[in-house]
Amino acid sequence: MLRPCDAAFLERLSASLPSDTLAAPAPRYLEEPRGRMTGQAGAVALPRNVEEVSVILRACHEAHVPVIAYGGGTGLVGAQVGQGDMLPLIVSLERMSAIRQVYPTENVLIAEAGAILADVQAGAEDAGRLFPLSLASEGSARIGGLLACNAGGVNVLRYGNARDLVLGLEVVLPDGRIWHGLNRLRKDNTGYDLRHLMIGSEGTLGVITAASLRLFSRPVVQGAALMVVDSPEAALRLLALAQARLGEGISAFELIGGMGLVFLAEAMPHLRQPFAAAPDWMVLIDLGLSADRNATDALEGLFAAALDQGLVHDGVIAASLAQRKEFWNLRESIPEANRHIGAISSHDISLPLSAIAPFIERAGQGLAQIEALRVNCFGHLGDGNLHYNVFPAPGRDRASYESLRDRIKTFVHDLVHQMGGSISAEHGIGRMKAADLVTYGDPVKLAAMRAIKDALDPHGIMNPGAVLMQQEMKRE
Amino acid sequence: MLRPCDAAFLERLSASLPSDTLAAPAPRYLEEPRGRMTGQAGAVALPRNVEEVSVILRACHEAHVPVIAYGGGTGLVGAQVGQGDMLPLIVSLERMSAIRQVYPTENVLIAEAGAILADVQAGAEDAGRLFPLSLASEGSARIGGLLACNAGGVNVLRYGNARDLVLGLEVVLPDGRIWHGLNRLRKDNTGYDLRHLMIGSEGTLGVITAASLRLFSRPVVQGAALMVVDSPEAALRLLALAQARLGEGISAFELIGGMGLVFLAEAMPHLRQPFAAAPDWMVLIDLGLSADRNATDALEGLFAAALDQGLVHDGVIAASLAQRKEFWNLRESIPEANRHIGAISSHDISLPLSAIAPFIERAGQGLAQIEALRVNCFGHLGDGNLHYNVFPAPGRDRASYESLRDRIKTFVHDLVHQMGGSISAEHGIGRMKAADLVTYGDPVKLAAMRAIKDALDPHGIMNPGAVLMQQEMKRE
């Protein structure tokens, strides 16, 4: 049985900590960024170092008080928002925001969990290196949370997901013990990979307090192009052609549906549109090359070859870094335009690459049978990751679709599942998709997860109700 | 308590399986490849599909009979060799050697666990793709074993360790349940990452029966060079320069110590040596570039820049693919030359990159104080992975060092540990290093490993004594 983070518990805990470590939880700790959930908490703890995190977790473990580890609060699946009848202690890592050390020769940077992603990127840049994790919320998302949910973003195609950028971790386990695993090794086969188990476990198995992160050489030559393709199928063939010609030089390959441009024109008319008539499909290709190469040549060569194969029929290559930025600004404004229009339902999904085009076709047909709808489908095509968002028909508002929301969501998720895809590509499960994980997840995997959870967190104090549903998680 | 795989158990098990599934264990299943251990087993099971593996594991789970999953038998730490007073059932995956499917558009190949690495490489090549895992035993090592020990090899710098090449797994858990996790997704954040937990667990948490593997574009343009450097320090600076200039185009960056060339001259005098006088240190740089590039130009440019910075003072660029092969043949013959000379002790270690040069210096000095010795140090410098092997002084044989072997090993491992390195970079722990893991491993990590092991394998039947020492693992 969990017990509340009440005054008596807080009084006992405060005796073991510096006086300003515990505070009443400001509203910002209790709000989900899109306003879809509001949480509750007995207090927020603001530890300054791993030892204080250890003291806090040991006390919660002994008292059976639930803990929610808190990063930048930018997660989109409610993993950071306590729900139900529990009263948790929020442990915010915001005071542990140091970049402890940069090792340029090793291409390694050690950051505390509370370091903001943009600061880590800047720390790498100051050392002449690149930390490639990049996503919309990088100005407020913190490393601990980004690793807890194995964040994705726009550079996964080239550099991998967040987990692929981690060499080592420092983690406080649920009972307060500290795992000192901050190594800086590229190869280390000494036992089970706890690092990857902690990454993506969304605060349910421990609190990440620091990470040693991989850095990369900064691509010296950059370039980008927008190319108009007939279909998602053609976009995928263009990707294969680009990979064959340019190898790892492709940093991002983003699919943009015509509806995205329509929404942009409506919501943000000041943005310059790249083509006179909005194409049905286009891709944004971003290159990062070594010093001896020329991005414009590479993109022109790719475009010519793609034209020969009938894969593209229009395109524009960025003539300057400013224009490249403009292309990216267009891409990154789509979520804002979406918010302006107001989605009925949003889906962060992934599919095997060869299922993407059939999925888009079948999903469009199926939704049309439910009701008149608009779909804005865009995303990280190279990773098979679509943001598939469903909107009201023109002139209608989303309230009129309220009764259809569940049906739409279930239709999309069923189809994704049937086609071998994932209902959470890069956002995680949190609380919003915990029931979906029971529906669509492999039951043997779920049972193994539950066994691991019970083994490492026997009282079930770590982020109860996230990832594993609470009744599934602990049957005392 | 574990029970033996005896005649009564085998009789019961055989009733649930096709008649030729169980056999007496041929000697090859019981031998460690370097002759350092001999094992025992009650029988070998040769299942044809995942369902038969499931039947076998369920029976072993119920009867508490130990299981050793067996791949190609090439592992170097004794994980595949049963020891002590137990009588295990060997489950060989050799009949499950199919490449189930290749998806060239997706850059994915699905292989069964018994597929030999060279066959997987060939399957990828037939589809115009590359499966980059490459190591000396690729003609006999099987995918299941390679993943169970998270194999490394020569292309880790560019493509990652074995674990980084896996999108999904099919695994039979210790109680016989099948986890169907063979997805083909680049992004999938639906719960704990069991994939990475199974990879590297050396058969102690389940039996991998199939894997979906990442493929890559084949580099069209290849090239290689040998460059003479003054020191390991200069080699690392050359690596940084090469990465800044050529980015991910560098497929391998291998350090070769002068002693390796001396041993080659002695053991394999027919091999052509690249330099008239054996240099103290050289590196083998291998490039794989896209079609629009020229490897010779790239290597000449690198050499000129390195010469300017005083990092290199001699070098030879492969004039043909045949000469490139000759360079690699030289590198890959070093282990054979080592066997000819006869090592006192061999160490598969990794270090933070900036600790490599100081380690080599301090290790050399420390060993010289123990006794007159020779060291052949070579390895995958880009990964911080050294094969640090200690040999008798000229004219002496290794028997005369027998009493010093433990002292040498302990000295090397202590120093590696002190300098933040790993005592097993790419070979794993198996049985040979299980005691070392207790000595050098983080105790909190070890306790978490034990908790996970007990949760997933409550009777402790999976590869008992490997990775976790038997008394550590199960106290019934």
Short mmCIF file of N, CA, C and O in Angstrom, two decimals, chain A residues 106 149-150 153 156 158 161 163 173 177-180 184-193 196-197 204-205 217 243 245 248 290 292-293 350-352 354 380 383 385 422 424-426 428-429 442 444-445 447 449 451-453 455, chain B residues 106 149-150 153 156 158 161 163 173 177-180 184-193 196-197 204-205 217 243 245 248 290 292-293 350-352 354 380 383 385 420 422 424-426 428-429 442 444-445 447 449 451-453 455:
data_model
loop_
_atom_site.label_atom_id
_atom_site.label_comp_id
_atom_site.label_asym_id
_atom_site.label_seq_id
_atom_site.Cartn_x
_atom_site.Cartn_y
_atom_site.Cartn_z
N GLU A 106 37.78 12.82 -26.16
CA GLU A 106 37.02 11.57 -26.08
C GLU A 106 35.64 11.68 -26.72
O GLU A 106 34.92 10.69 -26.79
N CYS A 149 12.52 9.20 -20.99
CA CYS A 149 11.53 8.83 -22.02
C CYS A 149 12.18 8.49 -23.36
O CYS A 149 11.47 8.34 -24.35
N ASN A 150 13.50 8.35 -23.38
CA ASN A 150 14.20 8.01 -24.63
C ASN A 150 13.73 8.88 -25.79
O ASN A 150 13.19 8.40 -26.80
N GLY A 153 13.31 13.03 -31.87
CA GLY A 153 13.65 14.30 -32.51
C GLY A 153 14.07 14.14 -33.94
O GLY A 153 13.86 13.09 -34.56
N VAL A 156 17.50 11.59 -35.44
CA VAL A 156 17.59 10.17 -35.10
C VAL A 156 18.13 9.35 -36.27
O VAL A 156 18.92 8.43 -36.10
N ARG A 158 20.34 9.93 -38.32
CA ARG A 158 21.80 9.91 -38.38
C ARG A 158 22.46 9.48 -37.08
O ARG A 158 23.44 8.74 -37.10
N ASN A 161 18.41 7.43 -31.38
CA ASN A 161 17.55 7.96 -30.33
C ASN A 161 18.39 8.39 -29.13
O ASN A 161 19.59 8.12 -29.08
N ARG A 163 18.75 7.14 -26.31
CA ARG A 163 19.50 6.05 -25.66
C ARG A 163 20.82 5.77 -26.37
O ARG A 163 21.77 5.30 -25.74
N LEU A 173 18.59 4.15 -7.24
CA LEU A 173 17.57 3.10 -7.32
C LEU A 173 16.44 3.40 -6.32
O LEU A 173 16.60 4.23 -5.43
N ARG A 177 19.81 3.36 -3.03
CA ARG A 177 21.19 3.02 -3.37
C ARG A 177 21.61 3.72 -4.66
O ARG A 177 20.80 3.89 -5.57
N ILE A 178 22.86 4.10 -4.73
CA ILE A 178 23.36 4.82 -5.91
C ILE A 178 24.16 3.87 -6.80
O ILE A 178 25.13 3.25 -6.35
N TRP A 179 23.74 3.77 -8.05
CA TRP A 179 24.55 3.04 -9.04
C TRP A 179 25.47 4.04 -9.72
O TRP A 179 25.01 4.95 -10.40
N HIS A 180 26.77 3.87 -9.50
CA HIS A 180 27.76 4.75 -10.11
C HIS A 180 28.18 4.17 -11.44
O HIS A 180 29.14 3.41 -11.53
N ARG A 184 32.91 6.25 -19.39
CA ARG A 184 33.09 6.96 -20.66
C ARG A 184 33.61 5.99 -21.72
O ARG A 184 34.44 6.34 -22.54
N LEU A 185 33.07 4.78 -21.68
CA LEU A 185 33.59 3.71 -22.53
C LEU A 185 32.67 3.43 -23.70
O LEU A 185 31.45 3.41 -23.55
N ARG A 186 33.27 3.18 -24.84
CA ARG A 186 32.50 2.83 -26.04
C ARG A 186 32.16 1.34 -26.07
O ARG A 186 31.27 0.92 -26.80
N LYS A 187 32.92 0.57 -25.34
CA LYS A 187 32.69 -0.87 -25.27
C LYS A 187 32.83 -1.29 -23.82
O LYS A 187 33.87 -1.01 -23.21
N ASP A 188 31.84 -1.94 -23.30
CA ASP A 188 31.91 -2.39 -21.91
C ASP A 188 30.92 -3.53 -21.73
O ASP A 188 29.73 -3.31 -21.58
N ASN A 189 31.42 -4.75 -21.80
CA ASN A 189 30.54 -5.92 -21.70
C ASN A 189 30.66 -6.58 -20.34
O ASN A 189 30.98 -7.76 -20.22
N THR A 190 30.38 -5.81 -19.30
CA THR A 190 30.49 -6.36 -17.94
C THR A 190 29.11 -6.43 -17.30
O THR A 190 28.75 -5.64 -16.44
N GLY A 191 28.33 -7.39 -17.76
CA GLY A 191 27.04 -7.64 -17.12
C GLY A 191 25.87 -6.99 -17.85
O GLY A 191 26.04 -6.38 -18.89
N TYR A 192 24.68 -7.14 -17.25
CA TYR A 192 23.45 -6.69 -17.89
C TYR A 192 23.49 -5.18 -18.15
O TYR A 192 24.06 -4.41 -17.39
N ASP A 193 22.84 -4.77 -19.21
CA ASP A 193 22.87 -3.36 -19.60
C ASP A 193 21.79 -2.57 -18.84
O ASP A 193 20.73 -2.27 -19.37
N HIS A 196 20.40 0.82 -20.54
CA HIS A 196 19.27 0.83 -21.46
C HIS A 196 17.96 0.46 -20.76
O HIS A 196 16.89 0.81 -21.24
N LEU A 197 18.06 -0.26 -19.63
CA LEU A 197 16.84 -0.56 -18.88
C LEU A 197 16.29 0.71 -18.24
O LEU A 197 15.08 0.96 -18.24
N THR A 204 10.11 4.96 -13.60
CA THR A 204 9.46 3.90 -12.82
C THR A 204 10.45 2.93 -12.19
O THR A 204 10.04 2.06 -11.42
N LEU A 205 11.73 3.05 -12.52
CA LEU A 205 12.71 2.10 -11.99
C LEU A 205 13.83 2.78 -11.20
O LEU A 205 14.67 2.11 -10.62
N SER A 217 31.83 15.01 -34.06
CA SER A 217 32.40 16.11 -34.83
C SER A 217 31.25 16.96 -35.37
O SER A 217 30.21 16.44 -35.73
N GLN A 243 20.39 7.86 -49.42
CA GLN A 243 21.30 7.10 -48.55
C GLN A 243 22.39 6.42 -49.36
O GLN A 243 23.55 6.38 -48.95
N ARG A 245 23.62 7.48 -52.14
CA ARG A 245 24.55 8.48 -52.67
C ARG A 245 25.33 9.20 -51.58
O ARG A 245 26.49 9.55 -51.77
N GLU A 248 25.89 8.51 -44.50
CA GLU A 248 25.52 9.11 -43.21
C GLU A 248 25.48 10.63 -43.28
O GLU A 248 25.21 11.28 -42.27
N SER A 290 31.40 16.70 -44.23
CA SER A 290 32.74 17.08 -43.80
C SER A 290 33.28 18.20 -44.69
O SER A 290 32.71 18.54 -45.73
N ASP A 292 35.55 18.74 -46.79
CA ASP A 292 35.99 18.61 -48.18
C ASP A 292 34.82 18.53 -49.16
O ASP A 292 35.03 18.23 -50.33
N ARG A 293 33.59 18.77 -48.70
CA ARG A 293 32.45 18.53 -49.57
C ARG A 293 31.61 19.79 -49.78
O ARG A 293 31.75 20.77 -49.06
N SER A 350 4.94 4.83 -35.15
CA SER A 350 5.99 4.43 -36.09
C SER A 350 5.55 3.16 -36.80
O SER A 350 4.73 2.39 -36.29
N LEU A 351 6.11 2.97 -37.96
CA LEU A 351 5.78 1.82 -38.80
C LEU A 351 7.04 1.31 -39.47
O LEU A 351 8.00 2.06 -39.66
N PRO A 352 7.03 0.01 -39.85
CA PRO A 352 8.11 -0.44 -40.72
C PRO A 352 8.10 0.45 -41.96
O PRO A 352 7.03 0.82 -42.44
N SER A 354 8.37 0.08 -45.05
CA SER A 354 7.59 -0.30 -46.23
C SER A 354 6.08 -0.29 -45.96
O SER A 354 5.28 -0.40 -46.87
N HIS A 380 9.17 12.17 -39.11
CA HIS A 380 10.56 11.80 -39.35
C HIS A 380 10.56 10.54 -40.22
O HIS A 380 10.65 9.42 -39.72
N ASP A 383 12.95 7.57 -39.98
CA ASP A 383 12.79 6.70 -38.82
C ASP A 383 11.46 5.95 -38.83
O ASP A 383 11.12 5.27 -37.86
N ASN A 385 8.69 7.32 -38.44
CA ASN A 385 7.93 7.96 -37.35
C ASN A 385 7.03 9.05 -37.91
O ASN A 385 7.50 10.06 -38.40
N SER A 422 4.16 0.84 -34.00
CA SER A 422 4.16 1.16 -32.58
C SER A 422 3.23 2.33 -32.30
O SER A 422 3.24 3.31 -33.04
N SER A 424 3.57 4.23 -29.78
CA SER A 424 4.36 5.33 -29.23
C SER A 424 5.76 5.25 -29.79
O SER A 424 6.57 4.43 -29.38
N ALA A 425 6.04 6.13 -30.74
CA ALA A 425 7.35 6.10 -31.40
C ALA A 425 8.40 6.79 -30.55
O ALA A 425 9.45 6.24 -30.28
N GLU A 426 8.09 8.03 -30.12
CA GLU A 426 9.14 8.78 -29.43
C GLU A 426 8.66 9.48 -28.16
O GLU A 426 9.47 10.02 -27.44
N GLY A 428 6.75 8.06 -25.58
CA GLY A 428 6.65 7.18 -24.43
C GLY A 428 5.21 6.80 -24.13
O GLY A 428 4.29 7.09 -24.89
N ILE A 429 5.03 6.14 -22.98
CA ILE A 429 3.72 5.63 -22.57
C ILE A 429 3.08 6.53 -21.52
O ILE A 429 1.90 6.89 -21.61
N ASP A 442 2.90 -6.75 -26.20
CA ASP A 442 3.09 -8.20 -26.12
C ASP A 442 2.91 -8.62 -24.66
O ASP A 442 3.58 -8.09 -23.76
N VAL A 444 3.77 -11.21 -22.95
CA VAL A 444 4.96 -11.77 -22.30
C VAL A 444 5.94 -10.66 -21.93
O VAL A 444 6.52 -10.64 -20.84
N LYS A 445 6.08 -9.69 -22.83
CA LYS A 445 6.93 -8.54 -22.52
C LYS A 445 6.38 -7.80 -21.31
O LYS A 445 7.12 -7.42 -20.40
N ALA A 447 4.55 -8.93 -18.88
CA ALA A 447 4.77 -9.71 -17.66
C ALA A 447 6.23 -9.59 -17.21
O ALA A 447 6.51 -9.47 -16.01
N MET A 449 8.21 -7.05 -17.82
CA MET A 449 8.36 -5.70 -17.29
C MET A 449 7.87 -5.63 -15.85
O MET A 449 8.52 -5.03 -14.98
N ALA A 451 7.66 -8.05 -13.71
CA ALA A 451 8.57 -8.78 -12.82
C ALA A 451 9.80 -7.93 -12.49
O ALA A 451 10.26 -7.90 -11.34
N ILE A 452 10.32 -7.23 -13.50
CA ILE A 452 11.49 -6.37 -13.27
C ILE A 452 11.12 -5.21 -12.34
O ILE A 452 11.85 -4.87 -11.42
N LYS A 453 9.96 -4.63 -12.60
CA LYS A 453 9.48 -3.52 -11.75
C LYS A 453 9.38 -3.99 -10.29
O LYS A 453 9.88 -3.31 -9.38
N ALA A 455 10.88 -6.39 -8.86
CA ALA A 455 12.19 -6.75 -8.31
C ALA A 455 12.97 -5.51 -7.88
O ALA A 455 13.63 -5.52 -6.85
N GLU B 106 13.67 -1.27 -46.31
CA GLU B 106 13.68 -0.88 -44.90
C GLU B 106 15.06 -0.99 -44.27
O GLU B 106 15.24 -0.61 -43.12
N CYS B 149 26.35 -12.11 -26.34
CA CYS B 149 27.55 -11.51 -25.72
C CYS B 149 27.82 -10.10 -26.24
O CYS B 149 28.87 -9.54 -25.95
N ASN B 150 26.88 -9.52 -26.98
CA ASN B 150 27.06 -8.16 -27.51
C ASN B 150 28.44 -8.00 -28.15
O ASN B 150 29.27 -7.19 -27.72
N GLY B 153 34.08 -6.15 -32.53
CA GLY B 153 34.70 -6.29 -33.83
C GLY B 153 35.27 -4.99 -34.36
O GLY B 153 35.40 -4.01 -33.63
N VAL B 156 32.95 -1.19 -35.05
CA VAL B 156 32.16 -0.57 -33.98
C VAL B 156 32.23 0.95 -34.04
O VAL B 156 31.24 1.65 -33.81
N ARG B 158 32.22 2.93 -36.40
CA ARG B 158 31.26 3.52 -37.33
C ARG B 158 29.82 3.06 -37.09
O ARG B 158 28.91 3.86 -37.18
N ASN B 161 28.25 -1.37 -31.53
CA ASN B 161 28.38 -2.76 -31.10
C ASN B 161 27.19 -3.57 -31.62
O ASN B 161 26.24 -3.02 -32.17
N ARG B 163 24.71 -4.77 -30.21
CA ARG B 163 23.40 -4.34 -29.70
C ARG B 163 22.83 -3.18 -30.52
O ARG B 163 21.63 -3.02 -30.61
N LEU B 173 11.68 -16.97 -22.86
CA LEU B 173 12.05 -16.68 -21.47
C LEU B 173 12.30 -17.99 -20.72
O LEU B 173 11.93 -19.07 -21.18
N ARG B 177 7.87 -19.15 -21.94
CA ARG B 177 7.01 -18.20 -22.66
C ARG B 177 7.81 -17.52 -23.77
O ARG B 177 9.01 -17.26 -23.62
N ILE B 178 7.13 -17.21 -24.87
CA ILE B 178 7.80 -16.61 -26.01
C ILE B 178 7.49 -15.12 -26.07
O ILE B 178 6.32 -14.72 -26.11
N TRP B 179 8.52 -14.30 -26.06
CA TRP B 179 8.34 -12.86 -26.30
C TRP B 179 8.50 -12.61 -27.81
O TRP B 179 9.56 -12.80 -28.35
N HIS B 180 7.40 -12.20 -28.43
CA HIS B 180 7.43 -11.91 -29.86
C HIS B 180 7.77 -10.44 -30.06
O HIS B 180 6.90 -9.59 -30.14
N ARG B 184 10.32 -4.14 -36.65
CA ARG B 184 11.25 -3.57 -37.63
C ARG B 184 11.22 -2.05 -37.54
O ARG B 184 11.28 -1.35 -38.53
N LEU B 185 11.14 -1.57 -36.30
CA LEU B 185 10.92 -0.14 -36.07
C LEU B 185 12.19 0.54 -35.59
O LEU B 185 12.92 0.00 -34.78
N ARG B 186 12.41 1.75 -36.09
CA ARG B 186 13.57 2.54 -35.68
C ARG B 186 13.28 3.30 -34.39
O ARG B 186 14.19 3.76 -33.71
N LYS B 187 12.02 3.49 -34.12
CA LYS B 187 11.61 4.20 -32.90
C LYS B 187 10.45 3.43 -32.30
O LYS B 187 9.45 3.20 -32.99
N ASP B 188 10.55 3.07 -31.04
CA ASP B 188 9.46 2.34 -30.39
C ASP B 188 9.62 2.52 -28.90
O ASP B 188 10.42 1.84 -28.28
N ASN B 189 8.87 3.44 -28.34
CA ASN B 189 8.98 3.73 -26.91
C ASN B 189 7.80 3.17 -26.14
O ASN B 189 7.07 3.88 -25.47
N THR B 190 7.61 1.86 -26.26
CA THR B 190 6.49 1.23 -25.57
C THR B 190 7.00 0.31 -24.47
O THR B 190 6.96 -0.91 -24.58
N GLY B 191 7.48 0.92 -23.41
CA GLY B 191 7.86 0.12 -22.24
C GLY B 191 9.35 -0.15 -22.15
O GLY B 191 10.13 0.32 -22.98
N TYR B 192 9.72 -0.92 -21.14
CA TYR B 192 11.14 -1.17 -20.86
C TYR B 192 11.82 -1.84 -22.06
O TYR B 192 11.22 -2.63 -22.78
N ASP B 193 13.11 -1.54 -22.22
CA ASP B 193 13.83 -2.07 -23.36
C ASP B 193 14.38 -3.47 -23.06
O ASP B 193 15.56 -3.64 -22.75
N HIS B 196 17.64 -4.71 -25.11
CA HIS B 196 19.00 -4.47 -24.64
C HIS B 196 19.32 -5.24 -23.36
O HIS B 196 20.48 -5.48 -23.06
N LEU B 197 18.28 -5.60 -22.60
CA LEU B 197 18.52 -6.41 -21.41
C LEU B 197 18.95 -7.83 -21.82
O LEU B 197 19.86 -8.42 -21.23
N THR B 204 21.79 -15.91 -19.78
CA THR B 204 21.37 -16.10 -18.39
C THR B 204 19.94 -15.63 -18.13
O THR B 204 19.42 -15.84 -17.04
N LEU B 205 19.31 -14.99 -19.12
CA LEU B 205 17.95 -14.47 -18.91
C LEU B 205 16.94 -15.03 -19.91
O LEU B 205 15.73 -14.76 -19.79
N SER B 217 23.51 1.04 -46.25
CA SER B 217 24.01 1.17 -47.62
C SER B 217 25.44 0.65 -47.64
O SER B 217 26.19 0.85 -46.68
N GLN B 243 38.46 12.24 -37.89
CA GLN B 243 37.01 12.38 -37.69
C GLN B 243 36.53 13.77 -38.09
O GLN B 243 35.47 13.93 -38.68
N ARG B 245 37.83 15.61 -40.36
CA ARG B 245 37.88 15.76 -41.82
C ARG B 245 36.92 14.83 -42.54
O ARG B 245 36.37 15.18 -43.58
N GLU B 248 31.83 10.28 -40.52
CA GLU B 248 31.49 8.87 -40.39
C GLU B 248 32.10 8.02 -41.50
O GLU B 248 31.85 6.81 -41.54
N SER B 290 30.84 7.34 -49.90
CA SER B 290 29.78 7.30 -50.91
C SER B 290 30.39 7.49 -52.30
O SER B 290 31.57 7.82 -52.46
N ASP B 292 30.36 9.54 -54.67
CA ASP B 292 30.91 10.78 -55.22
C ASP B 292 32.29 11.11 -54.68
O ASP B 292 32.79 12.21 -54.90
N ARG B 293 32.93 10.19 -53.97
CA ARG B 293 34.17 10.55 -53.30
C ARG B 293 35.33 9.68 -53.75
O ARG B 293 35.15 8.64 -54.36
N SER B 350 38.90 -2.03 -22.13
CA SER B 350 38.64 -0.73 -22.74
C SER B 350 38.92 0.36 -21.73
O SER B 350 38.90 0.14 -20.51
N LEU B 351 39.20 1.54 -22.27
CA LEU B 351 39.55 2.69 -21.43
C LEU B 351 38.92 3.94 -22.02
O LEU B 351 38.65 3.99 -23.23
N PRO B 352 38.69 4.95 -21.18
CA PRO B 352 38.35 6.24 -21.76
C PRO B 352 39.47 6.62 -22.74
O PRO B 352 40.65 6.36 -22.45
N SER B 354 41.10 9.20 -23.45
CA SER B 354 42.24 9.99 -22.98
C SER B 354 43.10 9.23 -21.97
O SER B 354 44.18 9.68 -21.62
N HIS B 380 41.18 -1.85 -31.21
CA HIS B 380 40.25 -0.95 -31.88
C HIS B 380 40.34 0.40 -31.19
O HIS B 380 39.55 0.72 -30.29
N ASP B 383 37.48 2.82 -30.45
CA ASP B 383 36.53 2.42 -29.41
C ASP B 383 37.18 2.37 -28.02
O ASP B 383 36.53 1.96 -27.06
N ASN B 385 39.33 0.28 -27.18
CA ASN B 385 39.39 -1.17 -26.87
C ASN B 385 40.76 -1.72 -27.25
O ASN B 385 41.13 -1.77 -28.41
N GLY B 420 39.40 3.96 -14.79
CA GLY B 420 38.05 4.13 -15.31
C GLY B 420 37.70 3.24 -16.49
O GLY B 420 36.78 3.53 -17.25
N SER B 422 37.26 -0.82 -18.43
CA SER B 422 36.48 -2.04 -18.27
C SER B 422 37.37 -3.27 -18.47
O SER B 422 38.18 -3.30 -19.39
N SER B 424 36.21 -6.07 -19.38
CA SER B 424 35.74 -6.82 -20.54
C SER B 424 35.10 -5.87 -21.53
O SER B 424 33.99 -5.40 -21.34
N ALA B 425 35.83 -5.58 -22.58
CA ALA B 425 35.34 -4.61 -23.56
C ALA B 425 34.34 -5.25 -24.50
O ALA B 425 33.24 -4.75 -24.71
N GLU B 426 34.73 -6.40 -25.10
CA GLU B 426 33.85 -6.96 -26.13
C GLU B 426 33.63 -8.46 -26.01
O GLU B 426 32.81 -9.01 -26.72
N GLY B 428 32.78 -10.19 -23.08
CA GLY B 428 31.80 -10.57 -22.07
C GLY B 428 32.46 -11.10 -20.80
O GLY B 428 33.68 -11.02 -20.63
N ILE B 429 31.61 -11.62 -19.90
CA ILE B 429 32.07 -12.09 -18.59
C ILE B 429 32.16 -13.62 -18.57
O ILE B 429 33.17 -14.18 -18.15
N ASP B 442 30.41 -2.54 -10.03
CA ASP B 442 29.70 -1.70 -9.07
C ASP B 442 28.76 -2.58 -8.26
O ASP B 442 27.93 -3.30 -8.83
N VAL B 444 26.14 -2.01 -6.47
CA VAL B 444 24.71 -1.72 -6.64
C VAL B 444 24.22 -2.28 -7.97
O VAL B 444 23.13 -2.86 -8.08
N LYS B 445 25.04 -2.14 -9.01
CA LYS B 445 24.68 -2.73 -10.29
C LYS B 445 24.57 -4.25 -10.16
O LYS B 445 23.62 -4.87 -10.66
N ALA B 447 23.87 -6.00 -7.55
CA ALA B 447 22.66 -6.37 -6.80
C ALA B 447 21.42 -6.23 -7.68
O ALA B 447 20.51 -7.07 -7.63
N MET B 449 21.38 -6.55 -10.94
CA MET B 449 21.44 -7.67 -11.89
C MET B 449 20.88 -8.93 -11.26
O MET B 449 20.12 -9.68 -11.87
N ALA B 451 18.78 -9.16 -8.79
CA ALA B 451 17.33 -9.04 -8.59
C ALA B 451 16.59 -9.32 -9.90
O ALA B 451 15.56 -10.01 -9.92
N ILE B 452 17.13 -8.83 -11.00
CA ILE B 452 16.50 -9.06 -12.31
C ILE B 452 16.59 -10.54 -12.67
O ILE B 452 15.62 -11.15 -13.15
N LYS B 453 17.76 -11.11 -12.44
CA LYS B 453 17.95 -12.53 -12.72
C LYS B 453 16.94 -13.37 -11.92
O LYS B 453 16.27 -14.25 -12.49
N ALA B 455 14.12 -12.46 -10.74
CA ALA B 455 12.74 -12.19 -11.16
C ALA B 455 12.38 -12.93 -12.44
O ALA B 455 11.26 -13.44 -12.59
#
